[in-house]
């Protein structure tokens, strides 16, 4: 992490020198004067990009070369180099298998996640608003929250079978609590002064909720939604590994058991790409809804 | 009372008292009552600018909450236009010290906040009417061109201007201001005082302005009401007559101003001393006051004063 600051420090003394040189040649056209700084800034940006992707590239390089040159032949079987994994990924794509598994997983996680978000936000708003409901429900919610979702997987399977219902339910269960807790926290931490201000304008309880409490809680709720997105994928893959006929978790476990090791890694790679994509999307949505909360740091400029 | 001859007062406080129940604490397991206000009687004429000063804990904010309809008095009556105040209403607007802007709304959207929903005549304004009005009132407070800024992008003075615009936008008759300029630096404060007087003259609102600054009270008010230390009673009302103030002259160094200032200062001085000796501090919104616990006595106080 030290490198960006180093380059910044190195560039800083150079800038006044260049400006002094420019001042000497006043006859120079205005466009040309901007050019050096433009080149410098784009070079700096490119440098930063290379540095940021360096660790990933090194890791991929190690994956490609490590098994061939460093590992023993027996290990090589269990850890094929990157190009074999990519080839397996390509053929899975060509056969349409990967799409099927991906679609199965996405349908389950999206439905479970959607159910969780809707019900958790609704319950969270109620619990945060009615103190007595909170006192009544809180102990039970604490018990459930601290029961790992995967520990309940056998229960879900026994009660709901190995079909879609059990998987969607367990995803919903895992995604429910982060959203619920953040919704409660978001509503609780609304600035009381804003409520006073809105009350002085004569707003009814409903309007107050709609126009002050909800918008003010949205960023916190979205933090919960982002956390729920991550955990819903995690739990889904685990559930698919235990009992399923399709899905990325099934692909991974099934490939391992059929000794199609490159296929297994192709599945793992897809899971991590999917996780990255989901997180990226949720972060973008979260940022969109919390624009007004932009850090105090941006103010000082 | 003197000014209200001939017409009914806009605002009328009749023997108003307010008590809070202090929650039981470790030191006082019983829980006691705290009298914040007692026997306040005051008439304010329509279009009058009255300032309210008092030591900390004298119930200034409580009085404002009563006028705003955010709380109800325990004794007496609060009347606006001869009708008893039973809750918040669109004929009164509050401006808070900490601006209380909605951070997720732009300046224009903040100003338009009070315009959403049915108006006093039951009609809803269209989106365009609302933005036009918001623009107009932002212009009135000198913030043209800042419509799309979020509160975190504005300085303290600008935020308070937005808050004032928001209060004016739904056209209340009465502006209730709770130490609105206390958090601003001296220059911005003077500037905003000037602007507030200008807005008051051009709109003819009735303004009740709470402050702890004697200069501010004398400079702004046509009358200055001095509250006693807790329980808050109306100690005296000082009529301020600074003549015509249209020029750019330095009113604050005028002999008349200094005289008024000294009068208010003397009235307040004893009360501030009494409040300090009793260790009064701000009454919290839940009605408790940190100083009411007996344990928090001399030792703590002298430490506080030394700091």
XYZ file of C-alpha atoms in Angstrom:
608
model
C 0.000 0.000 0.000
C 3.000 2.299 0.343
C 3.695 2.556 -3.351
C 0.884 4.989 -4.354
C 1.967 7.484 -1.712
C 5.552 7.136 -2.879
C 4.654 7.964 -6.474
C 2.570 10.896 -5.290
C 5.485 12.257 -3.296
C 7.793 11.842 -6.246
C 5.400 13.676 -8.565
C 4.759 16.569 -6.208
C 8.163 18.307 -6.374
C 8.243 17.840 -10.155
C 5.053 19.830 -10.691
C 6.211 23.286 -9.492
C 9.412 22.871 -11.495
C 7.448 22.214 -14.664
C 5.176 25.171 -13.963
C 8.208 27.433 -13.507
C 9.589 26.258 -16.835
C 6.245 26.964 -18.510
C 6.152 30.446 -17.079
C 9.469 31.166 -18.774
C 8.075 30.312 -22.203
C 4.974 32.458 -22.291
C 4.737 32.267 -26.077
C 3.788 28.584 -25.866
C 0.165 27.837 -26.867
C -2.180 27.054 -24.003
C -2.952 23.512 -25.214
C 0.638 22.459 -25.208
C 1.100 23.575 -21.654
C -1.574 21.130 -20.460
C -0.037 18.217 -22.314
C 2.789 17.269 -19.915
C 0.490 17.219 -16.917
C -2.079 15.184 -18.858
C 0.535 12.600 -19.819
C 1.825 12.515 -16.289
C -1.594 11.975 -14.736
C -2.566 9.242 -17.187
C 0.785 7.539 -16.648
C 0.182 7.691 -12.921
C -3.269 6.204 -13.379
C -1.905 3.379 -15.530
C 0.793 2.701 -12.943
C -1.775 2.530 -10.205
C -3.871 0.123 -12.317
C -0.917 -2.211 -12.856
C -0.113 -2.137 -9.165
C -3.714 -2.870 -8.188
C -4.019 -5.881 -10.494
C -0.481 -7.104 -9.722
C -1.447 -9.482 -6.927
C -4.176 -11.097 -9.040
C -1.827 -11.539 -12.000
C 0.865 -13.042 -9.783
C -1.649 -15.439 -8.276
C -2.865 -16.562 -11.721
C 0.734 -16.948 -12.852
C 1.518 -19.115 -9.831
C -1.577 -21.187 -10.546
C -0.479 -21.678 -14.155
C 3.207 -22.436 -13.544
C 3.177 -23.856 -10.007
C 1.527 -27.201 -10.753
C 3.769 -27.797 -13.792
C 7.135 -26.909 -12.302
C 6.824 -26.991 -8.523
C 4.307 -29.672 -7.625
C 4.819 -33.420 -7.633
C 2.983 -35.336 -10.399
C 0.412 -36.691 -7.930
C -0.454 -33.216 -6.702
C -0.707 -32.043 -10.294
C -3.700 -34.271 -10.767
C -5.552 -32.529 -7.940
C -4.322 -29.055 -8.827
C -4.336 -28.670 -12.617
C -2.756 -25.528 -14.110
C -4.964 -22.614 -14.998
C -5.194 -23.273 -18.730
C -6.687 -26.729 -18.130
C -9.285 -25.231 -15.823
C -10.123 -22.573 -18.394
C -10.410 -25.227 -21.083
C -12.812 -27.188 -18.864
C -14.765 -23.996 -18.254
C -14.939 -23.421 -22.008
C -16.248 -26.894 -22.739
C -18.781 -26.671 -19.904
C -19.978 -23.446 -21.458
C -20.067 -24.947 -24.943
C -22.155 -27.873 -23.763
C -24.476 -25.502 -21.962
C -23.989 -27.321 -18.673
C -22.524 -24.372 -16.842
C -25.412 -22.126 -17.867
C -27.889 -24.654 -16.494
C -26.123 -24.919 -13.157
C -25.700 -21.164 -12.955
C -29.370 -20.588 -13.756
C -30.422 -23.077 -11.086
C -28.236 -21.426 -8.465
C -29.243 -17.909 -9.433
C -32.953 -18.697 -9.337
C -32.662 -20.175 -5.867
C -30.498 -17.442 -4.402
C -32.511 -14.634 -6.000
C -35.836 -16.011 -4.732
C -34.512 -16.697 -1.241
C -32.750 -13.361 -1.121
C -35.832 -11.512 -2.354
C -38.110 -13.170 0.204
C -35.606 -12.377 2.944
C -35.204 -8.709 2.021
C -38.926 -8.008 1.777
C -39.870 -9.805 4.986
C -36.852 -8.613 6.999
C -37.317 -4.960 6.073
C -41.021 -5.143 6.926
C -40.446 -6.897 10.246
C -37.489 -4.645 11.042
C -39.574 -1.515 10.590
C -42.286 -2.914 12.844
C -39.861 -4.037 15.530
C -38.038 -0.726 15.505
C -41.270 1.245 15.712
C -43.090 -0.729 18.386
C -40.948 -1.062 21.496
C -43.188 -3.694 23.022
C -42.944 -5.894 19.941
C -39.185 -5.556 20.157
C -39.121 -6.638 23.802
C -41.326 -9.603 22.957
C -39.507 -10.813 19.850
C -35.928 -9.892 20.594
C -34.943 -12.935 22.716
C -36.295 -15.328 20.112
C -34.608 -13.449 17.279
C -31.328 -13.574 19.188
C -31.588 -17.361 19.495
C -32.280 -17.804 15.777
C -29.667 -15.285 14.729
C -26.976 -17.122 16.626
C -27.958 -20.488 15.191
C -25.758 -20.990 12.134
C -27.925 -21.458 9.062
C -25.928 -24.481 7.960
C -26.576 -26.201 11.273
C -30.262 -26.117 10.348
C -29.673 -27.513 6.859
C -30.570 -31.101 7.902
C -33.784 -29.804 9.465
C -34.746 -27.924 6.315
C -33.949 -31.001 4.214
C -35.971 -33.319 6.458
C -38.985 -31.039 6.587
C -38.983 -29.616 3.077
C -37.242 -32.343 1.090
C -34.267 -31.937 -1.209
C -36.174 -29.890 -3.772
C -36.187 -26.182 -4.424
C -38.251 -25.287 -1.371
C -35.655 -26.311 1.159
C -32.865 -24.500 -0.657
C -34.790 -21.291 -1.146
C -35.839 -21.414 2.493
C -32.353 -21.803 3.843
C -31.077 -18.968 1.652
C -33.925 -16.793 2.896
C -33.116 -17.751 6.470
C -29.443 -16.870 6.103
C -30.152 -13.567 4.353
C -32.928 -12.575 6.740
C -30.947 -11.610 9.819
C -28.379 -9.182 8.434
C -31.208 -7.234 6.774
C -33.404 -7.366 9.872
C -30.720 -6.172 12.276
C -29.567 -3.376 10.001
C -33.122 -2.218 9.398
C -33.722 -1.993 13.134
C -30.431 -0.181 13.638
C -31.174 2.187 10.763
C -34.562 3.197 12.133
C -33.258 3.515 15.678
C -30.427 5.834 14.717
C -32.560 8.430 12.952
C -31.559 11.857 14.226
C -34.245 12.825 16.790
C -33.860 16.443 15.718
C -35.087 15.541 12.221
C -38.131 13.894 13.763
C -38.761 17.026 15.823
C -38.409 19.171 12.721
C -40.827 16.996 10.770
C -43.284 16.930 13.670
C -43.179 20.708 13.902
C -44.294 20.732 10.272
C -47.347 18.793 11.341
C -46.520 15.484 9.647
C -48.663 12.491 10.527
C -47.051 9.301 11.815
C -47.328 7.648 8.438
C -45.821 10.610 6.560
C -43.091 10.880 9.161
C -42.220 7.262 8.536
C -42.331 7.597 4.782
C -40.511 10.899 4.454
C -38.043 10.956 7.315
C -37.458 7.614 8.998
C -37.301 5.410 5.923
C -35.009 7.598 3.783
C -32.730 8.159 6.716
C -32.481 4.411 7.368
C -31.952 3.388 3.735
C -28.123 3.426 3.750
C -27.984 1.239 6.843
C -30.583 -1.114 5.385
C -28.510 -1.442 2.236
C -25.423 -2.345 4.228
C -27.486 -5.231 5.604
C -28.667 -6.173 2.122
C -25.091 -6.317 0.881
C -24.088 -8.554 3.769
C -27.125 -10.720 3.062
C -26.135 -11.048 -0.607
C -22.767 -12.492 0.339
C -24.148 -14.907 2.899
C -26.988 -16.070 0.661
C -24.526 -17.306 -1.980
C -22.354 -18.963 0.650
C -25.238 -20.882 2.169
C -26.697 -21.804 -1.195
C -23.470 -23.419 -2.417
C -23.234 -25.422 0.792
C -26.860 -26.518 0.493
C -26.348 -27.595 -3.110
C -23.324 -29.619 -2.096
C -25.340 -31.646 0.377
C -28.307 -32.585 -1.751
C -29.185 -31.288 -5.196
C -29.420 -32.323 -8.810
C -28.261 -29.028 -10.272
C -26.510 -25.834 -9.265
C -22.934 -24.686 -8.864
C -22.466 -26.445 -5.514
C -23.688 -29.666 -7.106
C -21.346 -29.140 -10.072
C -18.353 -28.778 -7.760
C -19.084 -31.809 -5.600
C -20.222 -33.982 -8.495
C -17.093 -33.191 -10.521
C -14.937 -34.058 -7.555
C -16.670 -37.394 -7.097
C -16.474 -38.154 -10.818
C -12.799 -37.214 -10.717
C -13.297 -34.403 -13.261
C -10.903 -32.183 -11.337
C -10.644 -29.341 -13.930
C -14.460 -29.170 -13.999
C -14.478 -28.829 -10.226
C -12.105 -25.869 -10.401
C -14.184 -24.372 -13.211
C -17.158 -24.495 -10.844
C -15.189 -22.879 -8.034
C -13.991 -20.142 -10.393
C -17.594 -19.445 -11.432
C -18.674 -19.200 -7.801
C -16.016 -16.624 -7.023
C -16.801 -14.604 -10.160
C -20.500 -14.699 -9.284
C -19.732 -13.545 -5.744
C -17.649 -10.650 -7.047
C -20.351 -9.610 -9.480
C -23.137 -9.723 -6.897
C -21.082 -7.753 -4.405
C -20.143 -5.193 -7.036
C -23.775 -4.684 -8.015
C -24.950 -4.369 -4.440
C -22.179 -1.914 -3.605
C -23.192 0.183 -6.615
C -26.830 0.181 -5.507
C -25.827 0.996 -1.938
C -23.682 3.878 -3.118
C -26.497 5.206 -5.266
C -28.821 5.349 -2.274
C -26.263 6.860 0.114
C -24.952 9.613 -2.124
C -26.040 12.185 0.425
C -24.012 10.493 3.105
C -20.741 10.991 1.218
C -17.866 10.982 3.605
C -16.874 14.085 5.494
C -13.511 13.737 3.764
C -14.845 14.894 0.397
C -16.015 18.108 2.010
C -12.565 19.294 3.004
C -11.337 19.614 -0.579
C -49.881 44.087 26.129
C -49.300 47.689 25.167
C -48.905 46.944 21.501
C -51.978 44.788 21.290
C -54.403 47.638 21.813
C -57.164 47.741 19.260
C -56.604 44.236 17.894
C -56.382 40.785 19.381
C -52.866 39.512 20.005
C -51.447 37.005 17.531
C -50.016 34.873 20.283
C -51.196 34.832 23.823
C -49.679 32.929 26.725
C -51.942 32.791 29.769
C -50.352 31.725 33.035
C -48.511 28.919 31.286
C -46.667 26.336 33.373
C -44.872 23.157 32.429
C -43.494 20.389 34.601
C -41.415 17.369 33.801
C -41.215 14.142 35.702
C -37.586 13.334 36.302
C -36.893 9.668 35.859
C -35.747 7.905 39.017
C -31.990 7.728 39.175
C -29.438 6.137 41.499
C -29.280 9.247 43.626
C -32.997 9.906 43.662
C -34.825 6.591 43.529
C -38.170 8.317 43.984
C -38.129 10.408 40.856
C -39.146 14.058 41.226
C -40.903 16.701 39.218
C -39.058 19.578 37.700
C -40.861 22.846 37.083
C -39.497 24.264 33.876
C -41.943 27.144 33.426
C -44.291 28.844 35.828
C -46.910 31.520 35.379
C -45.827 32.865 32.007
C -48.222 35.473 30.677
C -47.292 37.239 27.487
C -49.050 38.708 24.472
C -47.368 39.075 21.115
C -48.913 41.269 18.451
C -49.160 40.250 14.810
C -46.036 41.239 12.935
C -44.021 41.749 16.078
C -40.413 40.657 16.518
C -39.868 39.589 20.114
C -36.679 38.089 21.500
C -36.433 35.869 24.539
C -33.356 35.691 26.752
C -32.774 33.710 29.893
C -30.096 31.750 31.690
C -29.407 28.153 30.780
C -32.181 25.890 31.999
C -34.769 28.658 32.276
C -37.095 26.795 29.936
C -36.640 28.833 26.758
C -36.768 25.799 24.519
C -39.665 24.361 26.530
C -41.584 27.564 25.888
C -40.849 27.304 22.184
C -41.984 23.669 22.125
C -45.251 24.776 23.715
C -45.740 27.440 21.086
C -44.897 24.968 18.321
C -47.391 22.508 19.735
C -44.771 19.820 20.224
C -45.751 19.607 23.917
C -48.803 20.730 25.887
C -48.711 22.982 28.942
C -49.621 21.551 32.361
C -51.295 24.751 33.461
C -52.580 27.761 31.578
C -53.209 28.179 27.894
C -51.264 28.874 24.738
C -53.407 30.724 22.201
C -52.630 31.546 18.606
C -55.202 33.779 16.921
C -57.387 33.243 19.960
C -57.482 29.477 19.458
C -55.779 27.080 21.809
C -52.726 25.293 20.421
C -53.333 21.561 20.437
C -50.550 20.411 18.160
C -48.132 21.472 15.442
C -49.695 23.491 12.696
C -48.851 25.151 9.437
C -49.454 28.603 10.873
C -46.225 28.222 12.886
C -42.740 27.215 11.776
C -39.716 26.295 13.866
C -36.094 27.053 13.015
C -33.663 24.981 15.053
C -30.139 25.773 16.146
C -28.715 22.650 14.486
C -30.486 23.409 11.179
C -32.311 20.033 11.131
C -32.002 19.730 7.359
C -32.757 16.373 5.774
C -29.328 15.255 4.568
C -30.717 13.070 1.754
C -32.514 16.018 0.169
C -30.977 18.796 -1.852
C -31.383 22.390 -0.699
C -34.397 22.877 -2.984
C -35.960 19.577 -1.890
C -35.472 20.556 1.740
C -37.266 23.827 1.141
C -40.044 21.986 -0.668
C -40.469 19.526 2.225
C -43.244 21.466 3.902
C -45.021 21.964 0.578
C -45.620 18.270 -0.012
C -48.956 16.917 1.045
C -52.176 18.897 1.191
C -51.843 22.586 1.996
C -53.984 24.640 4.352
C -56.682 24.948 1.677
C -56.593 21.186 1.082
C -55.009 21.532 -2.366
C -51.823 19.744 -3.380
C -49.154 21.716 -5.172
C -47.815 20.266 -8.394
C -44.158 19.386 -8.665
C -43.516 22.456 -10.745
C -45.235 24.778 -8.293
C -43.146 23.288 -5.515
C -39.839 23.758 -7.299
C -40.809 27.302 -8.257
C -41.623 28.112 -4.667
C -38.452 26.486 -3.396
C -36.440 28.520 -5.891
C -38.205 31.693 -4.840
C -37.528 31.208 -1.140
C -33.924 30.162 -1.688
C -33.541 33.391 -3.607
C -35.098 35.292 -0.720
C -32.432 33.981 1.660
C -29.689 34.680 -0.880
C -29.001 31.130 -2.035
C -29.793 31.260 -5.756
C -27.750 28.693 -7.644
C -27.441 26.345 -4.680
C -30.705 24.470 -5.356
C -29.049 21.152 -6.136
C -26.501 21.106 -3.327
C -26.803 18.580 -0.541
C -26.584 19.876 3.029
C -23.121 18.374 3.538
C -21.921 20.558 0.687
C -23.061 23.771 2.405
C -21.470 25.847 5.168
C -23.197 26.348 8.516
C -24.527 29.759 7.537
C -25.887 28.430 4.253
C -27.536 25.499 6.002
C -29.330 27.870 8.347
C -30.428 29.958 5.361
C -31.907 26.817 3.805
C -33.650 26.026 7.098
C -35.119 29.528 7.210
C -36.247 29.215 3.593
C -37.879 25.884 4.423
C -39.778 27.486 7.289
C -40.891 30.427 5.183
C -41.863 28.316 2.178
C -45.190 27.072 3.472
C -46.057 30.585 4.512
C -46.665 30.412 8.250
C -47.693 33.534 10.126
C -45.338 32.860 13.002
C -41.638 31.988 12.970
C -40.333 30.337 16.121
C -36.562 30.455 16.219
C -34.544 28.517 18.792
C -31.064 30.041 19.025
C -30.783 29.778 15.255
C -27.488 31.612 14.909
C -25.718 30.270 17.999
C -23.625 27.756 16.079
C -22.380 30.271 13.515
C -19.237 32.378 13.548
C -19.567 36.041 14.499
C -19.450 37.456 10.987
C -21.939 35.013 9.505
C -24.178 35.637 12.494
C -24.227 39.400 11.949
C -24.905 38.881 8.276
C -27.806 36.557 8.987
C -29.232 38.897 11.640
C -29.276 41.599 9.005
C -30.983 39.291 6.508
C -33.522 38.138 9.048
C -34.528 41.744 9.756
C -34.847 42.332 6.026
C -37.004 39.227 5.591
C -39.100 40.191 8.603
C -39.729 43.665 7.191
C -40.612 42.343 3.752
C -42.844 39.480 4.889
C -44.380 40.896 8.077
C -44.118 37.633 9.989
C -44.499 37.434 13.724
C -41.150 36.239 15.046
C -40.326 34.773 18.436
C -36.580 34.482 18.659
C -34.780 32.695 21.478
C -31.158 33.555 22.088
C -28.562 33.602 24.804
C -26.814 36.573 23.246
C -27.812 39.882 24.817
C -26.496 41.860 21.843
C -28.477 39.704 19.465
C -31.638 40.060 21.546
C -31.393 43.839 21.696
C -30.363 44.183 18.074
C -33.194 42.075 16.655
C -36.115 42.473 19.005
C -38.698 45.182 19.269
C -39.135 43.837 22.758
C -36.833 41.639 24.818
C -38.464 39.251 27.262
C -36.130 38.238 30.088
C -36.801 34.912 31.765
C -35.729 34.144 35.327
C -33.674 31.122 36.318
C -35.561 27.889 36.905
C -38.452 27.741 37.305
C -38.697 30.053 34.313
C -40.881 33.079 34.986
C -41.167 36.205 32.950
C -38.915 38.614 34.816
C -39.372 41.717 32.732
C -40.053 42.879 29.209
C -37.758 45.564 27.879
C -39.026 47.760 25.055
C -36.327 48.440 22.529
C -36.433 51.577 20.446
C -33.470 52.059 18.210
C -35.222 54.461 15.852
C -35.115 53.964 12.095
C -32.386 51.499 11.168
C -32.334 51.808 7.441
C -28.767 53.106 7.193
C -25.573 51.118 7.310
C -24.526 52.753 10.558
C -23.082 50.723 13.398
C -26.186 50.461 15.536
C -24.385 48.371 18.126
C -22.161 51.216 19.279
C -25.070 53.661 19.481
C -25.632 55.147 22.935
C -29.263 53.989 22.934
C -28.236 50.459 21.998
C -25.614 50.357 24.733
C -28.133 51.592 27.269
C -30.684 48.911 26.300
C -27.976 46.322 26.283
C -26.916 47.278 29.783
C -30.488 47.134 31.016
C -30.985 43.609 29.705
C -27.576 42.597 30.968
C -28.367 43.755 34.508
C -31.675 41.895 34.475
C -30.050 38.759 33.208
C -26.923 38.963 35.311
C -28.565 38.097 38.635
C -30.479 35.256 37.032
C -27.413 33.773 35.410
C -25.630 33.873 38.758
C -28.579 32.208 40.482
C -28.764 29.556 37.791
C -25.060 28.895 38.084
C -25.186 28.568 41.833
C -28.033 26.117 41.537
C -26.079 24.392 38.780
C -28.860 24.500 36.250
C -28.159 23.117 32.839
C -30.180 22.426 29.756
C -33.350 20.421 30.264
C -33.101 17.317 28.152
C -35.839 16.441 25.680
C -37.054 13.613 27.896
C -37.627 16.122 30.677
C -34.713 15.216 32.861
C -32.039 17.737 33.738
C -28.546 16.526 34.513
C -28.135 19.074 37.279
C -31.145 18.082 39.342
C -29.345 15.209 41.005
C -28.112 16.426 44.416
C -24.811 14.577 44.076
C -23.830 16.837 41.237
C -23.203 19.793 43.521
C -20.418 22.142 44.461
C -17.372 20.027 43.634
C -18.487 19.226 40.094
C -19.639 22.743 39.484
C -16.452 24.520 40.408
C -14.607 22.082 38.177
C -16.945 22.986 35.359
C -16.470 26.675 35.900
C -12.701 26.399 36.068
C -12.568 24.627 32.736
